[in-house]
């Protein structure tokens, strides 16, 4: 019985403990709830005495200042009076008079116009960021600058300060497909191996094959593969039919630049910058500054300090070269052809037109670019300076547009709409030019190497290719010999790139005092029936007989024949 009483006492104590614990918890919850309610009550909105929260009552009668503000904002926008007001403010003979006129004009502006002008200035302050809206940099813009330099510069004018040339080496991978940002998606066109229907040189006469077997290229190294790729591309004559469309696209680029300048012209005359009161061309100055910095930034953005651009085409037919002329890859003073070209040779090789054969020259060419995959210290410093200049111009442009006064919202919307549309249109045109030129042929072959010595090996391999004409740094090279040298700034290809025809060696030979020659000797190149080759009708043609050849040689002066060559060649060189 005592055991049962002990169990009852333990149960009562346990129940009492549970009850006391529950009471403490409920009390804590109660106090916490009070604190929470107090916090919520203090944060709820309460009625305040600020005027902007009073219930608005419609106005029945306007004050004179309110009536003036409504009259200014209502009605049509008088464009010519708006421009004349801005120019009248600047019409004083000093900055003081300009600021005095501006102060008087701002006092006449109502509250509604002030709100409009502030909003317009805020909208225009976003214009310096327009370059970032046109898309990320792509290597197609670098290709455009290489193919048609003027078009590339025009694209930089339309970039609105944005960087359009990538600075990452991986973006220049020649095996990477083109990325046109959704505008004109395509992939690079590989040069196709076409059947050789005619003899192109003495080797093809001996080897009358139609297709070359892939097994013979299995053991070739990268330099030989590059040279073979260039030779195969040389035999492709396509791409010349789109040049007219490229010229039309470039004219559209010029039109877009003019379309940019027109709204800026009117906007800058009517709007006034308080800290630049007397200057009316402030928007043009901003655009000029942005364009200069953008061009500089895009020119130094490419991760190549040393790069050689080579214009390549078929060699002309029906010409006779001096077989004793020193080849650029065999000059005794220089270890390779690239060192010979870097020395700046001034050579004029005698070229003659065979009067007993037809002569023709190619109309199209392509580019081979060899780039060393590194930048110099000066190049790196230039890239840093370009980025700092971009940041400085961005800050200046933002402050300039934010400080503009008397800017109508209509003018601001017109400027933004036209400038942004022109920027997007310029980017689309640039992409289209690259796509159009790459669709019909492979206009550029880019090779990245690790050192200048390696680049010299690749150029050496190109110089040894027969029946090929090259132009590099103003030097015209046919079959490995320098025919003539020109200043690079005086060549059309420096400005219009592939739109310029290859150098006309035939015309050079016809203008020479030694004229044509009838000869049974082998003639450089081959006779082409391709319509892209233009035949040259020569004068004073002689039948291909020994007597006429001797007669022609006897009529030449001793200075023309030269005293050191039995073949009648007079070569001047280094």
mmCIF file of C-alpha atoms in Angstrom, residues 78-410:
data_model
loop_
_atom_site.group_PDB
_atom_site.id
_atom_site.type_symbol
_atom_site.label_atom_id
_atom_site.label_comp_id
_atom_site.label_asym_id
_atom_site.label_seq_id
_atom_site.Cartn_x
_atom_site.Cartn_y
_atom_site.Cartn_z
ATOM 1 C CA UNK A 78 8.328 75.708 -82.249
ATOM 2 C CA UNK A 79 11.561 74.223 -83.549
ATOM 3 C CA UNK A 80 13.011 77.337 -85.177
ATOM 4 C CA UNK A 81 12.310 79.601 -82.208
ATOM 5 C CA UNK A 82 13.889 77.030 -79.930
ATOM 6 C CA UNK A 83 17.098 77.068 -82.002
ATOM 7 C CA UNK A 84 17.106 80.858 -82.282
ATOM 8 C CA UNK A 85 16.767 81.180 -78.502
ATOM 9 C CA UNK A 86 19.891 79.091 -77.941
ATOM 10 C CA UNK A 87 21.924 80.990 -80.506
ATOM 11 C CA UNK A 88 20.702 84.346 -79.168
ATOM 12 C CA UNK A 89 21.891 83.416 -75.695
ATOM 13 C CA UNK A 90 25.361 82.817 -77.129
ATOM 14 C CA UNK A 91 25.224 85.976 -79.196
ATOM 15 C CA UNK A 92 27.035 88.126 -76.651
ATOM 16 C CA UNK A 93 30.632 89.197 -76.998
ATOM 17 C CA UNK A 94 31.814 87.555 -73.782
ATOM 18 C CA UNK A 95 31.138 84.674 -71.447
ATOM 19 C CA UNK A 96 29.598 87.059 -68.932
ATOM 20 C CA UNK A 97 26.963 88.231 -71.399
ATOM 21 C CA UNK A 98 26.223 84.628 -72.368
ATOM 22 C CA UNK A 99 25.707 83.630 -68.726
ATOM 23 C CA UNK A 100 23.534 86.722 -68.162
ATOM 24 C CA UNK A 101 21.339 85.807 -71.140
ATOM 25 C CA UNK A 102 21.114 82.207 -69.942
ATOM 26 C CA UNK A 103 20.053 83.327 -66.456
ATOM 27 C CA UNK A 104 17.315 85.517 -67.886
ATOM 28 C CA UNK A 105 16.118 82.701 -70.147
ATOM 29 C CA UNK A 106 15.952 80.218 -67.262
ATOM 30 C CA UNK A 107 13.896 82.664 -65.170
ATOM 31 C CA UNK A 108 11.302 82.750 -67.932
ATOM 32 C CA UNK A 109 11.018 78.977 -67.984
ATOM 33 C CA UNK A 110 8.041 77.587 -66.112
ATOM 34 C CA UNK A 111 8.012 74.677 -63.707
ATOM 35 C CA UNK A 112 6.636 72.263 -66.292
ATOM 36 C CA UNK A 113 9.371 73.158 -68.774
ATOM 37 C CA UNK A 114 11.979 72.771 -66.082
ATOM 38 C CA UNK A 115 10.788 69.243 -65.383
ATOM 39 C CA UNK A 116 10.872 68.491 -69.123
ATOM 40 C CA UNK A 117 14.361 69.922 -69.554
ATOM 41 C CA UNK A 118 15.679 67.965 -66.570
ATOM 42 C CA UNK A 119 14.243 64.721 -67.936
ATOM 43 C CA UNK A 120 15.677 65.386 -71.411
ATOM 44 C CA UNK A 121 19.136 66.079 -69.997
ATOM 45 C CA UNK A 122 18.942 62.875 -67.963
ATOM 46 C CA UNK A 123 17.999 60.894 -71.064
ATOM 47 C CA UNK A 124 20.878 62.368 -73.077
ATOM 48 C CA UNK A 125 23.313 61.587 -70.258
ATOM 49 C CA UNK A 126 22.839 57.905 -71.163
ATOM 50 C CA UNK A 127 24.194 58.531 -74.683
ATOM 51 C CA UNK A 128 27.864 57.880 -73.723
ATOM 52 C CA UNK A 129 26.836 54.310 -72.842
ATOM 53 C CA UNK A 130 25.378 53.686 -76.306
ATOM 54 C CA UNK A 131 28.540 51.940 -77.501
ATOM 55 C CA UNK A 132 27.972 49.099 -75.042
ATOM 56 C CA UNK A 133 24.499 48.490 -76.514
ATOM 57 C CA UNK A 134 25.860 47.633 -79.965
ATOM 58 C CA UNK A 135 27.252 44.234 -78.986
ATOM 59 C CA UNK A 136 30.453 42.625 -77.821
ATOM 60 C CA UNK A 137 33.713 42.849 -79.785
ATOM 61 C CA UNK A 138 34.046 40.227 -82.526
ATOM 62 C CA UNK A 139 36.949 39.176 -84.711
ATOM 63 C CA UNK A 140 34.849 39.878 -87.796
ATOM 64 C CA UNK A 141 35.445 43.577 -87.182
ATOM 65 C CA UNK A 142 39.203 42.955 -87.220
ATOM 66 C CA UNK A 143 38.779 40.972 -90.445
ATOM 67 C CA UNK A 144 36.799 43.845 -91.953
ATOM 68 C CA UNK A 145 39.606 46.266 -91.076
ATOM 69 C CA UNK A 146 42.095 43.962 -92.800
ATOM 70 C CA UNK A 147 39.965 43.348 -95.905
ATOM 71 C CA UNK A 148 38.639 46.891 -96.425
ATOM 72 C CA UNK A 149 40.466 49.336 -94.108
ATOM 73 C CA UNK A 150 38.236 52.317 -94.930
ATOM 74 C CA UNK A 151 35.114 50.322 -94.112
ATOM 75 C CA UNK A 152 36.700 49.241 -90.839
ATOM 76 C CA UNK A 153 37.427 52.870 -89.926
ATOM 77 C CA UNK A 154 33.849 53.849 -90.826
ATOM 78 C CA UNK A 155 32.601 51.076 -88.537
ATOM 79 C CA UNK A 156 34.691 52.544 -85.731
ATOM 80 C CA UNK A 157 33.081 55.936 -86.419
ATOM 81 C CA UNK A 158 29.699 54.264 -85.966
ATOM 82 C CA UNK A 159 30.710 52.356 -82.828
ATOM 83 C CA UNK A 160 29.849 55.377 -80.612
ATOM 84 C CA UNK A 161 32.884 54.791 -78.437
ATOM 85 C CA UNK A 162 32.432 51.042 -78.076
ATOM 86 C CA UNK A 163 35.253 48.556 -78.543
ATOM 87 C CA UNK A 164 34.531 46.332 -81.542
ATOM 88 C CA UNK A 165 37.924 44.596 -81.858
ATOM 89 C CA UNK A 166 38.530 41.727 -79.390
ATOM 90 C CA UNK A 167 41.698 41.643 -77.317
ATOM 91 C CA UNK A 168 41.617 37.916 -76.509
ATOM 92 C CA UNK A 169 43.916 35.720 -78.578
ATOM 93 C CA UNK A 170 41.356 32.909 -78.578
ATOM 94 C CA UNK A 171 38.939 35.075 -80.560
ATOM 95 C CA UNK A 172 41.372 35.057 -83.499
ATOM 96 C CA UNK A 173 41.482 31.290 -83.881
ATOM 97 C CA UNK A 174 41.302 30.687 -87.653
ATOM 98 C CA UNK A 175 39.458 27.392 -87.111
ATOM 99 C CA UNK A 176 36.756 29.019 -84.998
ATOM 100 C CA UNK A 177 33.449 29.654 -86.833
ATOM 101 C CA UNK A 178 32.367 33.227 -87.347
ATOM 102 C CA UNK A 179 30.050 34.725 -84.734
ATOM 103 C CA UNK A 180 27.880 37.450 -86.181
ATOM 104 C CA UNK A 181 25.879 38.178 -83.046
ATOM 105 C CA UNK A 182 22.693 36.878 -84.646
ATOM 106 C CA UNK A 183 22.832 39.227 -87.626
ATOM 107 C CA UNK A 184 24.279 37.065 -90.391
ATOM 108 C CA UNK A 185 25.250 33.656 -88.958
ATOM 109 C CA UNK A 186 27.613 31.664 -91.150
ATOM 110 C CA UNK A 187 30.881 29.745 -91.030
ATOM 111 C CA UNK A 188 34.143 30.353 -92.862
ATOM 112 C CA UNK A 189 34.268 28.990 -96.376
ATOM 113 C CA UNK A 190 37.098 26.538 -96.913
ATOM 114 C CA UNK A 191 38.940 26.622 -100.211
ATOM 115 C CA UNK A 192 37.839 23.679 -102.284
ATOM 116 C CA UNK A 193 40.103 21.518 -104.391
ATOM 117 C CA UNK A 194 38.893 21.899 -107.918
ATOM 118 C CA UNK A 195 39.923 19.676 -110.783
ATOM 119 C CA UNK A 196 42.736 21.165 -112.792
ATOM 120 C CA UNK A 197 41.465 21.222 -116.352
ATOM 121 C CA UNK A 198 44.534 22.844 -117.855
ATOM 122 C CA UNK A 199 48.279 22.911 -117.347
ATOM 123 C CA UNK A 200 49.229 25.666 -114.928
ATOM 124 C CA UNK A 201 52.990 25.137 -114.805
ATOM 125 C CA UNK A 202 55.688 22.735 -115.937
ATOM 126 C CA UNK A 203 55.010 20.395 -113.023
ATOM 127 C CA UNK A 204 51.342 20.085 -113.958
ATOM 128 C CA UNK A 205 52.328 19.379 -117.523
ATOM 129 C CA UNK A 206 54.372 16.429 -116.301
ATOM 130 C CA UNK A 207 51.799 15.382 -113.704
ATOM 131 C CA UNK A 208 48.451 15.421 -115.493
ATOM 132 C CA UNK A 209 46.428 14.543 -112.402
ATOM 133 C CA UNK A 210 42.882 15.751 -111.768
ATOM 134 C CA UNK A 211 42.711 15.281 -108.015
ATOM 135 C CA UNK A 212 45.601 15.005 -105.606
ATOM 136 C CA UNK A 213 45.565 12.075 -103.211
ATOM 137 C CA UNK A 214 45.391 12.922 -99.536
ATOM 138 C CA UNK A 215 48.096 10.357 -98.758
ATOM 139 C CA UNK A 216 50.829 12.556 -100.221
ATOM 140 C CA UNK A 217 50.039 15.259 -97.629
ATOM 141 C CA UNK A 218 50.182 12.923 -94.644
ATOM 142 C CA UNK A 219 53.835 13.654 -93.811
ATOM 143 C CA UNK A 220 53.882 17.408 -94.477
ATOM 144 C CA UNK A 221 54.533 19.770 -91.584
ATOM 145 C CA UNK A 222 52.495 22.820 -90.644
ATOM 146 C CA UNK A 223 54.561 25.181 -92.812
ATOM 147 C CA UNK A 224 54.128 23.005 -95.896
ATOM 148 C CA UNK A 225 50.442 22.645 -95.164
ATOM 149 C CA UNK A 226 50.091 26.437 -94.948
ATOM 150 C CA UNK A 227 51.938 26.912 -98.245
ATOM 151 C CA UNK A 228 49.782 24.272 -99.941
ATOM 152 C CA UNK A 229 46.641 25.935 -98.616
ATOM 153 C CA UNK A 230 47.794 29.267 -100.045
ATOM 154 C CA UNK A 231 48.579 27.690 -103.407
ATOM 155 C CA UNK A 232 45.176 26.018 -103.592
ATOM 156 C CA UNK A 233 43.459 29.267 -102.677
ATOM 157 C CA UNK A 234 45.434 31.095 -105.371
ATOM 158 C CA UNK A 235 43.795 28.908 -108.000
ATOM 159 C CA UNK A 236 40.338 30.083 -106.907
ATOM 160 C CA UNK A 237 39.285 33.204 -108.831
ATOM 161 C CA UNK A 238 35.938 33.820 -107.125
ATOM 162 C CA UNK A 239 34.800 36.788 -105.091
ATOM 163 C CA UNK A 240 35.036 39.654 -107.575
ATOM 164 C CA UNK A 241 31.301 39.860 -108.278
ATOM 165 C CA UNK A 242 30.402 41.305 -104.857
ATOM 166 C CA UNK A 243 32.666 44.338 -104.969
ATOM 167 C CA UNK A 244 29.912 46.635 -106.252
ATOM 168 C CA UNK A 245 27.690 45.644 -103.340
ATOM 169 C CA UNK A 246 30.532 46.304 -100.912
ATOM 170 C CA UNK A 247 30.948 49.795 -102.352
ATOM 171 C CA UNK A 248 27.217 50.348 -101.884
ATOM 172 C CA UNK A 249 27.448 49.182 -98.257
ATOM 173 C CA UNK A 250 30.323 51.608 -97.665
ATOM 174 C CA UNK A 251 28.238 54.443 -99.108
ATOM 175 C CA UNK A 252 25.501 53.495 -96.633
ATOM 176 C CA UNK A 253 28.051 53.712 -93.816
ATOM 177 C CA UNK A 254 28.927 57.251 -94.901
ATOM 178 C CA UNK A 255 25.214 58.063 -95.033
ATOM 179 C CA UNK A 256 24.744 56.812 -91.480
ATOM 180 C CA UNK A 257 27.591 59.011 -90.247
ATOM 181 C CA UNK A 258 25.929 62.019 -91.887
ATOM 182 C CA UNK A 259 22.639 60.969 -90.283
ATOM 183 C CA UNK A 260 24.422 61.037 -86.924
ATOM 184 C CA UNK A 261 25.733 64.554 -87.391
ATOM 185 C CA UNK A 262 22.475 66.175 -88.537
ATOM 186 C CA UNK A 263 20.414 65.777 -85.311
ATOM 187 C CA UNK A 264 23.492 66.657 -83.274
ATOM 188 C CA UNK A 265 23.820 69.887 -85.257
ATOM 189 C CA UNK A 266 20.340 71.113 -84.386
ATOM 190 C CA UNK A 267 20.344 69.820 -80.794
ATOM 191 C CA UNK A 268 23.597 71.535 -79.884
ATOM 192 C CA UNK A 269 22.394 74.904 -81.228
ATOM 193 C CA UNK A 270 19.245 75.018 -79.120
ATOM 194 C CA UNK A 271 20.680 73.533 -75.917
ATOM 195 C CA UNK A 272 23.205 75.394 -73.782
ATOM 196 C CA UNK A 273 25.845 73.959 -71.439
ATOM 197 C CA UNK A 274 26.178 76.207 -68.393
ATOM 198 C CA UNK A 275 29.934 75.759 -67.928
ATOM 199 C CA UNK A 276 30.588 75.940 -71.677
ATOM 200 C CA UNK A 277 28.169 78.680 -72.486
ATOM 201 C CA UNK A 278 29.441 80.197 -75.726
ATOM 202 C CA UNK A 279 30.290 76.905 -77.498
ATOM 203 C CA UNK A 280 27.486 75.712 -79.764
ATOM 204 C CA UNK A 281 29.341 72.685 -81.301
ATOM 205 C CA UNK A 282 29.639 70.777 -78.017
ATOM 206 C CA UNK A 283 27.895 67.622 -79.256
ATOM 207 C CA UNK A 284 30.125 67.420 -82.325
ATOM 208 C CA UNK A 285 33.150 67.865 -80.096
ATOM 209 C CA UNK A 286 31.968 64.967 -77.928
ATOM 210 C CA UNK A 287 31.424 62.764 -80.993
ATOM 211 C CA UNK A 288 34.831 63.663 -82.409
ATOM 212 C CA UNK A 289 36.500 62.902 -79.071
ATOM 213 C CA UNK A 290 34.643 59.589 -78.709
ATOM 214 C CA UNK A 291 35.519 58.588 -82.278
ATOM 215 C CA UNK A 292 39.233 59.352 -81.909
ATOM 216 C CA UNK A 293 39.440 57.346 -78.684
ATOM 217 C CA UNK A 294 37.425 54.484 -80.221
ATOM 218 C CA UNK A 295 39.679 54.288 -83.295
ATOM 219 C CA UNK A 296 42.790 54.298 -81.119
ATOM 220 C CA UNK A 297 41.312 51.671 -78.791
ATOM 221 C CA UNK A 298 40.341 49.353 -81.654
ATOM 222 C CA UNK A 299 43.679 49.708 -83.429
ATOM 223 C CA UNK A 300 45.677 48.673 -80.360
ATOM 224 C CA UNK A 301 43.164 46.090 -79.102
ATOM 225 C CA UNK A 302 44.418 43.259 -81.337
ATOM 226 C CA UNK A 303 46.873 41.030 -79.416
ATOM 227 C CA UNK A 304 49.475 41.212 -82.189
ATOM 228 C CA UNK A 305 52.275 43.754 -82.250
ATOM 229 C CA UNK A 306 53.966 42.250 -85.292
ATOM 230 C CA UNK A 307 51.767 41.195 -88.160
ATOM 231 C CA UNK A 308 52.408 40.940 -91.900
ATOM 232 C CA UNK A 309 49.565 41.298 -94.386
ATOM 233 C CA UNK A 310 50.234 39.844 -97.834
ATOM 234 C CA UNK A 311 48.073 40.379 -100.928
ATOM 235 C CA UNK A 312 48.217 37.238 -103.035
ATOM 236 C CA UNK A 313 46.971 36.547 -106.542
ATOM 237 C CA UNK A 314 47.931 34.559 -109.585
ATOM 238 C CA UNK A 315 50.919 35.810 -111.492
ATOM 239 C CA UNK A 316 50.130 37.509 -114.816
ATOM 240 C CA UNK A 317 50.510 35.543 -118.005
ATOM 241 C CA UNK A 318 52.383 36.434 -121.142
ATOM 242 C CA UNK A 319 55.311 38.166 -119.468
ATOM 243 C CA UNK A 320 59.022 37.425 -119.513
ATOM 244 C CA UNK A 321 61.097 37.802 -116.361
ATOM 245 C CA UNK A 322 64.834 37.799 -115.993
ATOM 246 C CA UNK A 323 65.861 34.305 -114.948
ATOM 247 C CA UNK A 324 69.094 35.674 -113.475
ATOM 248 C CA UNK A 325 67.302 37.979 -111.018
ATOM 249 C CA UNK A 326 67.983 37.189 -107.373
ATOM 250 C CA UNK A 327 65.029 35.655 -105.558
ATOM 251 C CA UNK A 328 64.054 37.198 -102.239
ATOM 252 C CA UNK A 329 64.604 33.858 -100.492
ATOM 253 C CA UNK A 330 68.114 33.449 -102.022
ATOM 254 C CA UNK A 331 69.653 36.851 -101.328
ATOM 255 C CA UNK A 332 73.168 36.324 -99.917
ATOM 256 C CA UNK A 333 72.971 39.265 -97.482
ATOM 257 C CA UNK A 334 69.807 38.133 -95.685
ATOM 258 C CA UNK A 335 69.014 34.824 -93.980
ATOM 259 C CA UNK A 336 65.416 34.654 -95.226
ATOM 260 C CA UNK A 337 62.871 36.432 -97.401
ATOM 261 C CA UNK A 338 61.199 38.266 -94.515
ATOM 262 C CA UNK A 339 64.483 39.897 -93.456
ATOM 263 C CA UNK A 340 65.010 40.946 -97.063
ATOM 264 C CA UNK A 341 61.578 42.617 -97.178
ATOM 265 C CA UNK A 342 62.108 44.288 -93.795
ATOM 266 C CA UNK A 343 65.285 45.906 -95.129
ATOM 267 C CA UNK A 344 63.120 47.988 -97.490
ATOM 268 C CA UNK A 345 64.620 47.097 -100.867
ATOM 269 C CA UNK A 346 64.102 49.499 -103.755
ATOM 270 C CA UNK A 347 64.225 47.323 -106.834
ATOM 271 C CA UNK A 348 62.870 47.702 -110.341
ATOM 272 C CA UNK A 349 63.092 44.495 -112.326
ATOM 273 C CA UNK A 350 62.780 44.543 -116.091
ATOM 274 C CA UNK A 351 59.548 42.891 -117.218
ATOM 275 C CA UNK A 352 58.643 42.420 -120.868
ATOM 276 C CA UNK A 353 55.485 41.379 -122.616
ATOM 277 C CA UNK A 354 55.858 38.508 -125.058
ATOM 278 C CA UNK A 355 54.461 39.915 -128.271
ATOM 279 C CA UNK A 356 53.879 36.475 -129.752
ATOM 280 C CA UNK A 357 51.543 35.456 -126.930
ATOM 281 C CA UNK A 358 48.488 36.893 -125.264
ATOM 282 C CA UNK A 359 48.905 38.506 -121.860
ATOM 283 C CA UNK A 360 46.427 38.676 -118.982
ATOM 284 C CA UNK A 361 46.386 39.674 -115.339
ATOM 285 C CA UNK A 362 44.115 38.623 -112.460
ATOM 286 C CA UNK A 363 41.331 40.838 -111.173
ATOM 287 C CA UNK A 364 40.898 39.330 -107.702
ATOM 288 C CA UNK A 365 43.188 38.505 -104.829
ATOM 289 C CA UNK A 366 43.067 37.462 -101.190
ATOM 290 C CA UNK A 367 44.995 38.167 -98.013
ATOM 291 C CA UNK A 368 47.361 36.007 -96.019
ATOM 292 C CA UNK A 369 48.112 37.383 -92.563
ATOM 293 C CA UNK A 370 50.969 36.072 -90.416
ATOM 294 C CA UNK A 371 50.820 37.328 -86.816
ATOM 295 C CA UNK A 372 53.173 36.816 -83.896
ATOM 296 C CA UNK A 373 51.133 35.805 -80.882
ATOM 297 C CA UNK A 374 52.485 38.380 -78.405
ATOM 298 C CA UNK A 375 52.543 42.113 -77.757
ATOM 299 C CA UNK A 376 55.416 44.414 -76.916
ATOM 300 C CA UNK A 377 55.720 46.586 -73.831
ATOM 301 C CA UNK A 378 54.837 49.725 -75.780
ATOM 302 C CA UNK A 379 51.782 47.965 -77.201
ATOM 303 C CA UNK A 380 50.661 46.945 -73.698
ATOM 304 C CA UNK A 381 51.105 50.515 -72.453
ATOM 305 C CA UNK A 382 49.072 51.760 -75.431
ATOM 306 C CA UNK A 383 46.233 49.399 -74.515
ATOM 307 C CA UNK A 384 46.209 50.719 -70.941
ATOM 308 C CA UNK A 385 46.226 54.318 -72.207
ATOM 309 C CA UNK A 386 43.338 53.490 -74.547
ATOM 310 C CA UNK A 387 41.234 52.086 -71.695
ATOM 311 C CA UNK A 388 41.984 55.064 -69.463
ATOM 312 C CA UNK A 389 41.087 57.414 -72.316
ATOM 313 C CA UNK A 390 37.779 55.592 -72.814
ATOM 314 C CA UNK A 391 36.917 56.007 -69.117
ATOM 315 C CA UNK A 392 37.865 59.698 -69.183
ATOM 316 C CA UNK A 393 35.790 60.380 -72.297
ATOM 317 C CA UNK A 394 32.847 58.516 -70.769
ATOM 318 C CA UNK A 395 32.985 60.671 -67.629
ATOM 319 C CA UNK A 396 33.333 63.840 -69.693
ATOM 320 C CA UNK A 397 30.401 62.920 -71.943
ATOM 321 C CA UNK A 398 28.128 62.074 -69.023
ATOM 322 C CA UNK A 399 28.886 65.373 -67.303
ATOM 323 C CA UNK A 400 28.454 67.271 -70.579
ATOM 324 C CA UNK A 401 24.988 65.928 -71.374
ATOM 325 C CA UNK A 402 23.798 66.122 -67.757
ATOM 326 C CA UNK A 403 24.778 69.817 -67.631
ATOM 327 C CA UNK A 404 22.874 70.744 -70.782
ATOM 328 C CA UNK A 405 19.928 73.093 -70.229
ATOM 329 C CA UNK A 406 16.955 74.135 -72.369
ATOM 330 C CA UNK A 407 16.896 70.682 -73.997
ATOM 331 C CA UNK A 408 13.435 69.763 -75.219
ATOM 332 C CA UNK A 409 12.303 66.195 -74.713
ATOM 333 C CA UNK A 410 11.322 66.045 -78.385
#
